[in-house]
Coordinates of C-alpha atoms and ligand atoms in Angstrom, one line a residue:
X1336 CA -10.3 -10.0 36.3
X1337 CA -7.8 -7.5 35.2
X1338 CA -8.8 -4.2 33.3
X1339 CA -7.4 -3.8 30.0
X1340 CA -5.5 -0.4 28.7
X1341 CA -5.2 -0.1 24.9
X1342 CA -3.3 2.4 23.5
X1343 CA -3.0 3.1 19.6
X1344 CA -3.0 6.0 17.8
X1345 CA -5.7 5.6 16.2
X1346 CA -8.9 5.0 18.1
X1347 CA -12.1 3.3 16.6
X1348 CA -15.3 3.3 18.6
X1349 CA -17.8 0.9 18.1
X1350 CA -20.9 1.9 16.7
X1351 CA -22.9 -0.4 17.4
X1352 CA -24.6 0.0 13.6
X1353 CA -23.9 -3.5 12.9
X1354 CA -23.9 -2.3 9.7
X1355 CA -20.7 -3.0 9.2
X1356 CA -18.8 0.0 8.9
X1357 CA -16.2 -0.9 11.7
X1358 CA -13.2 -2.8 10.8
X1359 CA -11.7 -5.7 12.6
X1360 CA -8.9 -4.6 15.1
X1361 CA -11.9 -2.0 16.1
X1362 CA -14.2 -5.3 16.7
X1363 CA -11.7 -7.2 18.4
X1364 CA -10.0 -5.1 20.4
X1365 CA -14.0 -3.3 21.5
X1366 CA -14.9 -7.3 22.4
X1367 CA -11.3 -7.4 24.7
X1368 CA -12.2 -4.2 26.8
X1369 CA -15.9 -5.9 27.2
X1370 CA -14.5 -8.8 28.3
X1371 CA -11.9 -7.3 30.6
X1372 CA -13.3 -3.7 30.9
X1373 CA -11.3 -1.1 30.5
X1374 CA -10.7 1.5 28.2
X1375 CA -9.2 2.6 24.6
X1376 CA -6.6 5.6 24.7
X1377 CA -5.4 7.6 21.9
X1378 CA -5.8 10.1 19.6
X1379 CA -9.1 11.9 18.4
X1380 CA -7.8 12.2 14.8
X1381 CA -8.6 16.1 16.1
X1382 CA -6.0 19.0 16.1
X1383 CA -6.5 22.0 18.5
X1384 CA -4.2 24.6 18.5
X1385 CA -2.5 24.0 21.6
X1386 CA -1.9 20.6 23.4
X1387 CA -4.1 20.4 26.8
X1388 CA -3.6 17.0 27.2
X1389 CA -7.7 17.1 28.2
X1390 CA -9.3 13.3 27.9
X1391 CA -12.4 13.3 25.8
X1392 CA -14.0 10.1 27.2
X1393 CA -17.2 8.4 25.6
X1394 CA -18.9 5.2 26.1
X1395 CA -20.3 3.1 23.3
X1396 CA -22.1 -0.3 23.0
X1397 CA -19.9 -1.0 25.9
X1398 CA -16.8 0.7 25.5
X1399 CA -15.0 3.7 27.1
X1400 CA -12.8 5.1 24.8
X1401 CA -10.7 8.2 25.7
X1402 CA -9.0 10.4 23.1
X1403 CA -7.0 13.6 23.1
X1404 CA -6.3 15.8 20.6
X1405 CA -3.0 17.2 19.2
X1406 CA -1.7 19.9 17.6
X1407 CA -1.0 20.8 14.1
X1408 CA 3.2 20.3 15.1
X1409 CA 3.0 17.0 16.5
X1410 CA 0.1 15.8 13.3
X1411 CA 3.2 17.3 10.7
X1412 CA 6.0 16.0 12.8
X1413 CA 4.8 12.7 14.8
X1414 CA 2.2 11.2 12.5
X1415 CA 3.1 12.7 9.3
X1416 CA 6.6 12.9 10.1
X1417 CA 8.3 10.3 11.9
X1418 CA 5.3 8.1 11.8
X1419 CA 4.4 8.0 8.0
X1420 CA 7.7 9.6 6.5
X1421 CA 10.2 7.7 8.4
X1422 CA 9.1 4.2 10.3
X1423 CA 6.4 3.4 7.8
X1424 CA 8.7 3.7 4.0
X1425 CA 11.6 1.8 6.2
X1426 CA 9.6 -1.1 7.9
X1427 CA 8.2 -1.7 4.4
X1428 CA 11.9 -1.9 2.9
X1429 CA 11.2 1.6 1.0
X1430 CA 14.3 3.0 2.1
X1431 CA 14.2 5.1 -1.1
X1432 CA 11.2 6.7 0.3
X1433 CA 12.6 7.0 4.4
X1434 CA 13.4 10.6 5.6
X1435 CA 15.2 11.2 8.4
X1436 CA 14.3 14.6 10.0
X1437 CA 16.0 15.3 13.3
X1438 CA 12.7 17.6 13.9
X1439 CA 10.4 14.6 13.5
X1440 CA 12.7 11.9 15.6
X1441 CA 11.5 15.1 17.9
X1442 CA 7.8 15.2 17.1
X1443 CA 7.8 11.4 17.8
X1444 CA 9.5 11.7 21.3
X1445 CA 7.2 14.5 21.8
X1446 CA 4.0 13.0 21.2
X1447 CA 5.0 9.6 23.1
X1448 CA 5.6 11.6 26.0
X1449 CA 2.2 13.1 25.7
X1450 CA 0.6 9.8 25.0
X1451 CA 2.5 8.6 28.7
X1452 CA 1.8 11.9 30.8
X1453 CA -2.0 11.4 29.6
X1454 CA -2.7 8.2 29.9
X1455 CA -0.4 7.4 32.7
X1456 CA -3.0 8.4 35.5
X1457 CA -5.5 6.4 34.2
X1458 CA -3.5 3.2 34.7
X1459 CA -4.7 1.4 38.0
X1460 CA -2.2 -1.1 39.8
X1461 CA -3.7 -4.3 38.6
X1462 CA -4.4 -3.4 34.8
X1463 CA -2.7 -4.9 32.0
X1464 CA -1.7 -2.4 28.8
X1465 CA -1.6 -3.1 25.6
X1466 CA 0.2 -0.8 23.0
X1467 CA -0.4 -0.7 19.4
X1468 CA 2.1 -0.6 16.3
X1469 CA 4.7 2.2 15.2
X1470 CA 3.7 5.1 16.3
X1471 CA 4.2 4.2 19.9
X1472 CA 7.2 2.0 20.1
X1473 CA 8.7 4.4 23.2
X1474 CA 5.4 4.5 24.9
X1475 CA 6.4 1.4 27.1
X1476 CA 9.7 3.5 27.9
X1477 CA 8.3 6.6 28.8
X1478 CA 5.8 5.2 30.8
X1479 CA 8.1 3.1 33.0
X1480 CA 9.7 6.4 33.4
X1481 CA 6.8 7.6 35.4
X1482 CA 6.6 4.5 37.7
X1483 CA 4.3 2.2 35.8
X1484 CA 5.1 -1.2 36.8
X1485 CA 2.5 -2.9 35.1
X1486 CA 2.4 -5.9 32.9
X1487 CA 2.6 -3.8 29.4
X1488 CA 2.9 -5.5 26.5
X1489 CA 3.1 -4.3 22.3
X1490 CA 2.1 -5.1 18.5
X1491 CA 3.5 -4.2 16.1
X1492 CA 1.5 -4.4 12.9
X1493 CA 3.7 -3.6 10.0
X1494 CA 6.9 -5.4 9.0
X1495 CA 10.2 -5.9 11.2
X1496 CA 12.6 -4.4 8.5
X1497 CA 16.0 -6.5 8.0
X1498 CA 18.7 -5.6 10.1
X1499 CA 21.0 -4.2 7.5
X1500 CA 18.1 -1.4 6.3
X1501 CA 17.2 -0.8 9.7
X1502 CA 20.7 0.3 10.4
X1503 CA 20.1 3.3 8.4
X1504 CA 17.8 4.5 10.8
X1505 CA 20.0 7.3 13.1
X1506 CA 18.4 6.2 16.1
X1507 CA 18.0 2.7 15.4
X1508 CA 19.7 1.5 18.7
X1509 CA 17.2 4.2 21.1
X1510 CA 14.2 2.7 19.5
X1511 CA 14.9 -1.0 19.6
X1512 CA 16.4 -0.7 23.3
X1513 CA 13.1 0.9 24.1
X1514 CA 11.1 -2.2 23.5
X1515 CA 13.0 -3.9 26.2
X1516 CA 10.7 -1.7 28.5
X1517 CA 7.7 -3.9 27.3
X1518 CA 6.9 -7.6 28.7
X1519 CA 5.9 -9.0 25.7
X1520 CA 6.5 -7.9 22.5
X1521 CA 4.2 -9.6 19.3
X1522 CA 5.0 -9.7 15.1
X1523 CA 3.0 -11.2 12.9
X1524 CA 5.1 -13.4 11.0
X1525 CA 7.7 -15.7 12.4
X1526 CA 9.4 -13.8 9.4
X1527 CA 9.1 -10.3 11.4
X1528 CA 10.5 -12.0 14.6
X1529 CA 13.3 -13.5 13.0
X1530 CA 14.5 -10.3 11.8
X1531 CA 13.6 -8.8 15.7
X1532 CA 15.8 -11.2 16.8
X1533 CA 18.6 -10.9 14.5
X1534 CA 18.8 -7.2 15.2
X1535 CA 18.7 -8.0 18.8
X1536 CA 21.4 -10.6 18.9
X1537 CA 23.9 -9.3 16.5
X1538 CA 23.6 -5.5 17.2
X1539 CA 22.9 -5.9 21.1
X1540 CA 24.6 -9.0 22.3
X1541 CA 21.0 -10.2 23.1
X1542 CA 20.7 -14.1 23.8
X1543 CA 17.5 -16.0 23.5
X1544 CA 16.0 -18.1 25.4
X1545 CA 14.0 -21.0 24.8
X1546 CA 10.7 -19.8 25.9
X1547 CA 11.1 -16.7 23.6
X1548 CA 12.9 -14.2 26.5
X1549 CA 15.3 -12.2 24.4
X1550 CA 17.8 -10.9 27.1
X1551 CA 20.0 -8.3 27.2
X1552 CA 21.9 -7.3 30.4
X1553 CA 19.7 -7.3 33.3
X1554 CA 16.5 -6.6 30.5
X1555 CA 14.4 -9.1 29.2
X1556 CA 11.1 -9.1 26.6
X1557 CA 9.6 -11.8 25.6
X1558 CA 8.9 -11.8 21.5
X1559 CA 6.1 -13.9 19.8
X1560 CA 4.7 -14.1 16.4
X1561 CA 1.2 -14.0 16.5
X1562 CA -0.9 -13.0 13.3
X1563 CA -3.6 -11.2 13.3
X1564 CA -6.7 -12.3 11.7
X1565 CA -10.2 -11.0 11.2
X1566 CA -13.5 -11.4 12.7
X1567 CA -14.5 -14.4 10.5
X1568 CA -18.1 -15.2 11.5
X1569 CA -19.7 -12.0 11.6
X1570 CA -17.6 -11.4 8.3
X1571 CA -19.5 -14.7 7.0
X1572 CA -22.5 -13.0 8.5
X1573 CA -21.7 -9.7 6.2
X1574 CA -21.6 -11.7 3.8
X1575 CA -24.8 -13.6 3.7
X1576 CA -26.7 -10.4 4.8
X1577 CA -29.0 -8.1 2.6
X1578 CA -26.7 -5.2 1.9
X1579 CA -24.1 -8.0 0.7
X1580 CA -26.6 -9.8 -1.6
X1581 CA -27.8 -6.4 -3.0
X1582 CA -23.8 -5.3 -3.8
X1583 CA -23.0 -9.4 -5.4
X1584 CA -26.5 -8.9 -7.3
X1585 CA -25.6 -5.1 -8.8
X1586 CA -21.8 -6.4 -9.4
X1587 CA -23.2 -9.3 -11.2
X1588 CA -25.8 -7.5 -13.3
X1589 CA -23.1 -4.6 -14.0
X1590 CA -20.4 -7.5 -14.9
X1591 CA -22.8 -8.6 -17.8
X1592 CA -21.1 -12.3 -17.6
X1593 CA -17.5 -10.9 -17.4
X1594 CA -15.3 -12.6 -15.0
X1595 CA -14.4 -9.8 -11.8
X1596 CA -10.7 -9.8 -10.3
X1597 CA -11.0 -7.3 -7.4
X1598 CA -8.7 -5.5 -5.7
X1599 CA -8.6 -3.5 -2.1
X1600 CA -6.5 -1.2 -0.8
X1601 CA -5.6 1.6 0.8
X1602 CA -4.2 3.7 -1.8
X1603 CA -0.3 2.7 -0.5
X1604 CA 2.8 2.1 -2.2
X1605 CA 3.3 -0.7 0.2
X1606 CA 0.0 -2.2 -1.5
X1607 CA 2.3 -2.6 -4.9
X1608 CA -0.5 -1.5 -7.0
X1609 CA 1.2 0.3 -10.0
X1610 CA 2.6 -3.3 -10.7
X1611 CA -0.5 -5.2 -10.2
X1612 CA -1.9 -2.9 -13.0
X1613 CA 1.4 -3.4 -14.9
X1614 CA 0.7 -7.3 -14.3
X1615 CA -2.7 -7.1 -15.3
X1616 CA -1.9 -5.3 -18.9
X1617 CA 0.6 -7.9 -18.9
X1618 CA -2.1 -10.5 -19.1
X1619 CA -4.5 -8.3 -21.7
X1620 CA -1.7 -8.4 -23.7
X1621 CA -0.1 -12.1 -23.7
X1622 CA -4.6 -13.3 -23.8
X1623 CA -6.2 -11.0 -26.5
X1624 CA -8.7 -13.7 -26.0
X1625 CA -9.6 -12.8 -22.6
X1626 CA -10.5 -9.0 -23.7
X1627 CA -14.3 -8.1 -23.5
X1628 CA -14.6 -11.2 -20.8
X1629 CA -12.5 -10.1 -17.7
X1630 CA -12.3 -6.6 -15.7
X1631 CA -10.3 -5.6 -12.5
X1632 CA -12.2 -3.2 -10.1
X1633 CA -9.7 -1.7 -8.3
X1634 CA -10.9 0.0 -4.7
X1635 CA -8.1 2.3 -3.7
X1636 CA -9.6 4.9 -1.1
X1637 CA -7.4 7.7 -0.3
X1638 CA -5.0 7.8 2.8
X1639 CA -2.4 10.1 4.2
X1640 CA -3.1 12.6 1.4
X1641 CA -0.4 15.1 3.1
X1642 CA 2.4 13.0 2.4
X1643 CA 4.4 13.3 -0.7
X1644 CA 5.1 9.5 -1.6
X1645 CA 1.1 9.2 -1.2
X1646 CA 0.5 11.8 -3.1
X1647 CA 2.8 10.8 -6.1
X1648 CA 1.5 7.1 -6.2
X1649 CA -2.2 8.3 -6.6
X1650 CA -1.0 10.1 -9.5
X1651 CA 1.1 7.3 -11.4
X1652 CA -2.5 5.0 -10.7
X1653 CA -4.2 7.9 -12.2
X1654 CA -1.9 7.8 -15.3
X1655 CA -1.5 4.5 -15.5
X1656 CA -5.0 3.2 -15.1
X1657 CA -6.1 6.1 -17.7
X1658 CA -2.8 4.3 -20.0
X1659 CA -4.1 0.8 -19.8
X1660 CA -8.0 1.8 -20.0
X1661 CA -6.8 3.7 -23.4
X1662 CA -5.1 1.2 -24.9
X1663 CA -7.4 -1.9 -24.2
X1664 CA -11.1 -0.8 -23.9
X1665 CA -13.7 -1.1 -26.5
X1666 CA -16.9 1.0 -26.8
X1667 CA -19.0 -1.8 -24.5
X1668 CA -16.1 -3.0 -22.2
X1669 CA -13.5 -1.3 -19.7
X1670 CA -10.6 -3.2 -18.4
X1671 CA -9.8 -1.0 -15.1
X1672 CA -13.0 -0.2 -12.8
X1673 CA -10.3 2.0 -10.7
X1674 CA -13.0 4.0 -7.9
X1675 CA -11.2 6.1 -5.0
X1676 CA -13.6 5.9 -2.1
X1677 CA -14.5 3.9 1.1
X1678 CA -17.5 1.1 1.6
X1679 CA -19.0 -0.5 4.2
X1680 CA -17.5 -3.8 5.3
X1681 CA -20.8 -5.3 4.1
X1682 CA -20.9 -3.6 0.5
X1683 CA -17.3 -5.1 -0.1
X1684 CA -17.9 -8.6 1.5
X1685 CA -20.8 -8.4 -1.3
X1686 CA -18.1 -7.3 -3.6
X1687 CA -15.7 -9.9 -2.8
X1688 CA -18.1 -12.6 -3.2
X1689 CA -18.7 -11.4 -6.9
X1690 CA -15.2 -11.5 -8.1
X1691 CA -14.0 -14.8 -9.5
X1692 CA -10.1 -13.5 -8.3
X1693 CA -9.1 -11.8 -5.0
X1694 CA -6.2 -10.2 -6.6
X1695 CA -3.9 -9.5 -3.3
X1696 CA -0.7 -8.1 -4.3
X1697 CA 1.5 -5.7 -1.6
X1698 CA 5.1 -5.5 -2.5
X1699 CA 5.2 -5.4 1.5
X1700 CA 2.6 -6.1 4.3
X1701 CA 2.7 -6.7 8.0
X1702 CA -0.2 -9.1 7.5
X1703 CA -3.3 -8.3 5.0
X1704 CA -7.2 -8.6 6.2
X1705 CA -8.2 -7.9 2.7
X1706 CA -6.7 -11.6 1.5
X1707 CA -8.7 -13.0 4.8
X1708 CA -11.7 -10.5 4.3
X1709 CA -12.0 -12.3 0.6
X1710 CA -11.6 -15.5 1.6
X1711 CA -14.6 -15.6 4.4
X1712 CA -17.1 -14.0 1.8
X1713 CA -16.9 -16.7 -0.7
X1714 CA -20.0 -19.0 -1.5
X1715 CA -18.3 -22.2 -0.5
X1716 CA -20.3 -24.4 -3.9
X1717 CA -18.7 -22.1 -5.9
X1718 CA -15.4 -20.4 -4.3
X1719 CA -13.4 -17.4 -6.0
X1720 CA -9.2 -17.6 -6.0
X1721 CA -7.3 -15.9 -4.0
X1722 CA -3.8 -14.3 -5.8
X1723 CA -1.5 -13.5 -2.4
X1724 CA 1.8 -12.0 -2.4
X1725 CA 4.5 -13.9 -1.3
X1726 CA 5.6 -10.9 0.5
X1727 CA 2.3 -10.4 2.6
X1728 CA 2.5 -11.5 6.2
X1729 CA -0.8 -13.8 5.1
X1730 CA 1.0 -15.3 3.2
X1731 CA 2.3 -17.5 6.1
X1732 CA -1.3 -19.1 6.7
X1733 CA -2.6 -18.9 3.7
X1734 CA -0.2 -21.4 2.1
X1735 CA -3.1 -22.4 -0.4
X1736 CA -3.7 -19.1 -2.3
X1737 CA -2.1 -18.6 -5.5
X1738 CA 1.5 -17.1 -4.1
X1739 CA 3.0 -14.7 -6.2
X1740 CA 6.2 -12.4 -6.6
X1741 CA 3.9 -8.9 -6.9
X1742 CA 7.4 -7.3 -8.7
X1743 CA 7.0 -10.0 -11.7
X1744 CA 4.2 -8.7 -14.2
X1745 CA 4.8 -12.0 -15.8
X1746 CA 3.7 -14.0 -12.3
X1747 CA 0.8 -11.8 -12.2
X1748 CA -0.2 -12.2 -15.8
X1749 CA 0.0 -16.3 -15.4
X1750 CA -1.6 -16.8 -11.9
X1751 CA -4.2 -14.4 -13.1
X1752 CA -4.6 -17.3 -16.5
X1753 CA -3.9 -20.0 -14.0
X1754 CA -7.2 -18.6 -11.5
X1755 CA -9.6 -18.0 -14.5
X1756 CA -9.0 -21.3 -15.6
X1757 CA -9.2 -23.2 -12.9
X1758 CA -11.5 -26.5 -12.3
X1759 CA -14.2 -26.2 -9.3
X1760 CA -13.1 -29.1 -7.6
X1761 CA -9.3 -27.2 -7.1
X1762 CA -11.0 -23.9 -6.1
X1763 CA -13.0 -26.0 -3.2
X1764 CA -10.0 -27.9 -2.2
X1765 CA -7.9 -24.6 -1.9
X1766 CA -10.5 -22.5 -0.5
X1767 CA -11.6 -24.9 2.2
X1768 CA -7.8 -25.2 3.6
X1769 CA -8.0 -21.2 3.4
X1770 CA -11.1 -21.2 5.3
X1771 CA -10.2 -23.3 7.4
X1772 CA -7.7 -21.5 8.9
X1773 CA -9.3 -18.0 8.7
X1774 CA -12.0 -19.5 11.0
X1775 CA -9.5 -20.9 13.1
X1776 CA -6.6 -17.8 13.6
X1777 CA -9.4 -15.4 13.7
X1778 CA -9.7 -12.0 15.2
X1779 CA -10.7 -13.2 18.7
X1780 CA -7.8 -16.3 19.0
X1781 CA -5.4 -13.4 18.4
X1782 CA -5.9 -11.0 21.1
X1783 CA -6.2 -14.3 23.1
X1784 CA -3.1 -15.7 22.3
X1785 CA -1.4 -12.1 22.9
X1786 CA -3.2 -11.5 26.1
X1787 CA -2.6 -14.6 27.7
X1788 CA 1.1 -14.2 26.9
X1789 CA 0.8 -11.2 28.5
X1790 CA -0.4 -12.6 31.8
X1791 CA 1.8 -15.2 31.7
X1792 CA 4.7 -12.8 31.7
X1793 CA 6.2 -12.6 35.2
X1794 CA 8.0 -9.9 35.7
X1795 CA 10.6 -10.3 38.6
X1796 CA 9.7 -6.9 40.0
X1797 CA 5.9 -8.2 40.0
X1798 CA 6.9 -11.2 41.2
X1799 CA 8.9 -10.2 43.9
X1800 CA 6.6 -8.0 45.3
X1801 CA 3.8 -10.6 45.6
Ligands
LIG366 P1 -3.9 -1.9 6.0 O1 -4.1 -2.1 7.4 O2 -2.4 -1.7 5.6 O3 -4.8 -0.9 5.3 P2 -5.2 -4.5 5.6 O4 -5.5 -5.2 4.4 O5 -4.6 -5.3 6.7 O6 -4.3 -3.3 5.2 O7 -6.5 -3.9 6.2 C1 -7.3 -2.9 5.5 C2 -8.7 -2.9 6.1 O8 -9.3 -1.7 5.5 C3 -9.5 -4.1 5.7 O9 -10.4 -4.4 6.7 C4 -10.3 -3.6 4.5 O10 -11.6 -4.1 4.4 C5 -10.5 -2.1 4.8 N1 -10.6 -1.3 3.6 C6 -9.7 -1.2 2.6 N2 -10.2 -0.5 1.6 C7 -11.4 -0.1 1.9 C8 -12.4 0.6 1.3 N3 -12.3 1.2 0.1 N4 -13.6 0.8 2.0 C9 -13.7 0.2 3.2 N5 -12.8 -0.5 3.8 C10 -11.7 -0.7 3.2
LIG367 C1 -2.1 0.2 8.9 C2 -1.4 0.5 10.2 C3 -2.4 1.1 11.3 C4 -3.1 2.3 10.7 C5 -3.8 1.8 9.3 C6 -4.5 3.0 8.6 O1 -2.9 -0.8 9.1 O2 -0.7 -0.6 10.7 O3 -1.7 1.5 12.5 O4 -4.1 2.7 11.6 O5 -2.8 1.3 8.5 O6 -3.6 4.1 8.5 P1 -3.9 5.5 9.1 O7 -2.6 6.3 8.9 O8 -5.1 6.1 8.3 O9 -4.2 5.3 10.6

């Protein structure tokens, strides 16, 4: 069997714990390079002062992973940069919030070439590669560039932004042409593809063909949609465990009868969380009755503190979670539980199993685990609802949530009315079709699904030389 290569820029090694306090992609992607060997490239999340390009390599429960660290240019330039300033606010239709340095278009090109001249040697003749998400798009490019002719294909995890926004990108045309260096390319959403393909055809003269080649001149890459899911039986498993049952029997005690609507995020602006708190005080104020008998725990941890937009949208939560807690709480009851800090998966699958509403509601989202993550903990006699954004790439599968438009307070306020109120036998229905396919489009039938397009793929030059 083929080896696999994973490259992403973030690298999670498993710990073996099983306490867990790894997340999905790192379970799935660990269970891939045990089934095909392998390894896992990227970066250490470790900043020296000047780039060696040395390989730290490490084997866990199984896994090699091999990381390198950068330096403090290529963190403010690639990740924080072009990575998290630029791609990341324009996939997510924050064009508003897009800034388009020449220095980190540089950073980016930079670090991708590091990525390739690094990981490039470690690539043997037969392997297949897998590249991961934005911060890597020209990583297929630049590695062809040094002779790989291996089957290489991508993911990308976030959004494909609409053609018209992504034209305000300066070097829109570079990075799209540079997935054509890829074999297979995979979105999440048949949504994400379309837009792919729109770019591709109206901007490129690409045609596409039947079997998903998109083809332009003498290149060709195949695009799928293929959503990611979760690991949905040992997140069942989490969920029956003892840390779980401890968390749902403290969440309980502490909710003295209250009904729980959580919410959990990475503290994002993509997440659309100022307006889930403005739709939430929409509903204390349009149900006076519901006061002393409902709270939101919000769990927003911290994330990419050193960028401005991040910074800016922890303080309006701040403000406005202080604002609504003001106006609404009483001396025994406080309608915002708003806590900035990480748990372990099984202390939030304990969490989620408390809350009556899974309250899910990104302006923008490539897919969302959190909406599947809340869905598998639920005891199945007596199921919570999930609230999904019509905008989240879950949305697509989970066609039975309560779909909302996360910019309308008013949506918010009445499917937040319509999931307190709602009969058992409805919750079971609609939970069981969620469940259903949660089980099914799980963690594992995704990196199946991608991988076996990848083998599939025949590239003439592979072909040809067989
Ligand atoms: P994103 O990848 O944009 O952060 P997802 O919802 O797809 O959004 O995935 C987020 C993952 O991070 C989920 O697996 C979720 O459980 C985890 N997560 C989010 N918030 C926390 C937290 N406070 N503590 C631990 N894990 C968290
Ligand atoms: C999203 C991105 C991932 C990223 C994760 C956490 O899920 O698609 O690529 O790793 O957010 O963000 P961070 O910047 O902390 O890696």
């Amino acid at each position: 069997m083929n080896r696999l290569i994973i490259i992403s820029n973030r690298v999670q090694p498993p710990t073996g714990a099983g306490d867990g306090s790894q997340g999905g992609l790192a379970v799935a992607l660990s269970a891939a390079l045990r089934e095909y060997s392998g390894l896992w490239f990227g970066w250490s999340g470790e900043i020296t002062e000047e780039f060696t390009g040395h390989i730290n390599f490490q084997r866990n429960d199984g896994v090699t992973t091999a990381t390198i660290d950068l330096e403090e240019q290529d963190l403010d330039e690639y990740y924080n940069g072009y990575a998290n300033r630029t791609l990341w606010p324009l996939f997510h239709y924050r064009v508003d919030l897009a800034e388009y340095e020449r220095q980190f278009a540089g950073g980016y090109e930079r670090v991708n070439t590091r990525f390739a001249e690094t990981v490039g040697p470690l690539i043997e003749e037969e392997d297949l590669v897998w590249v991961h998400d934005y911060h890597l798009i020209p990583l297929g490019r630049e590695l062809r560039k040094r002779g790989c002719r291996n089957l290489i294909g991508f993911f990308l995890h976030i959004p494909w932004p609409p053609t018209p926004l992504l034209l305000s990108l300066p070097s829109h045309r570079e990075l799209v042409d540079s997935l054509f260096d890829y074999d297979v390319i995979g979105f999440q959403t048949t949504d994400w593809l379309e837009s792919f393909l729109h770019y591709a055809t109206h901007e490129m003269g690409a045609t596409v063909e039947e079997n998903g080649d998109v083809v332009v001149g003498e290149r060709r890459v195949r695009a799928i949609a293929c959503p990611i899911g979760i690991d949905a039986e040992n997140f069942v498993a989490l969920a029956h465990g003892d840390i779980a049952r401890e968390t749902c029997v403290r969440m309980r005690t502490s909710a003295t009868g209250r009904a729980m609507i959580i919410g959990v995020d990475r503290l994002d602006y993509s997440k659309g969380l100022e307006e889930r708190f403005l739709g939430y005080e929409r509903f204390l104020s349009a149900h006076p009755e519901r006061a002393g008998h409902v709270f939101l725990l919000q769990i927003a941890p911290p994330s990419r503190g050193e960028v401005q937009s991040y910074q800016e949208i922890r303080g309006s939560l701040d403000s406005l979670s202080g604002r609504i807690n003001g106006a609404f709480a009483d001396i025994d009851w406080v309608p915002i539980r708003y806590v900035n800090r990480g748990y372990s998966r099984a202390v939030l699958a304990g969490a989620y199993r408390a809350a009556r509403v899974g309250l899910v509601t990104p302006l923008r989202d490539g897919m969302n685990l959190v909406a599947k993550e809340y869905v598998a903990a639920q005891d199945p006699e007596d199921p919570g609802v999930l609230i999904l954004s019509s905008f989240a790439g879950a949305a697509e599968q989970l066609t039975e949530a309560v779909l909302v438009n996360p910019h309308s307070a008013e949506e918010i306020c009445d499917a937040l009315e319509q999931a307190l109120t709602m009969p058992l036998a409805e919750r079971k229905r609609r939970w069981r079709a969620l469940m259903d396919n949660v089980m099914r489009e799980d963690v594992m039938w995704w990196r199946r699904t991608f991988t076996a397009a990848l083998t599939a793929f025949s590239r003439p030059s592979v072909a040809d030389a067989a």
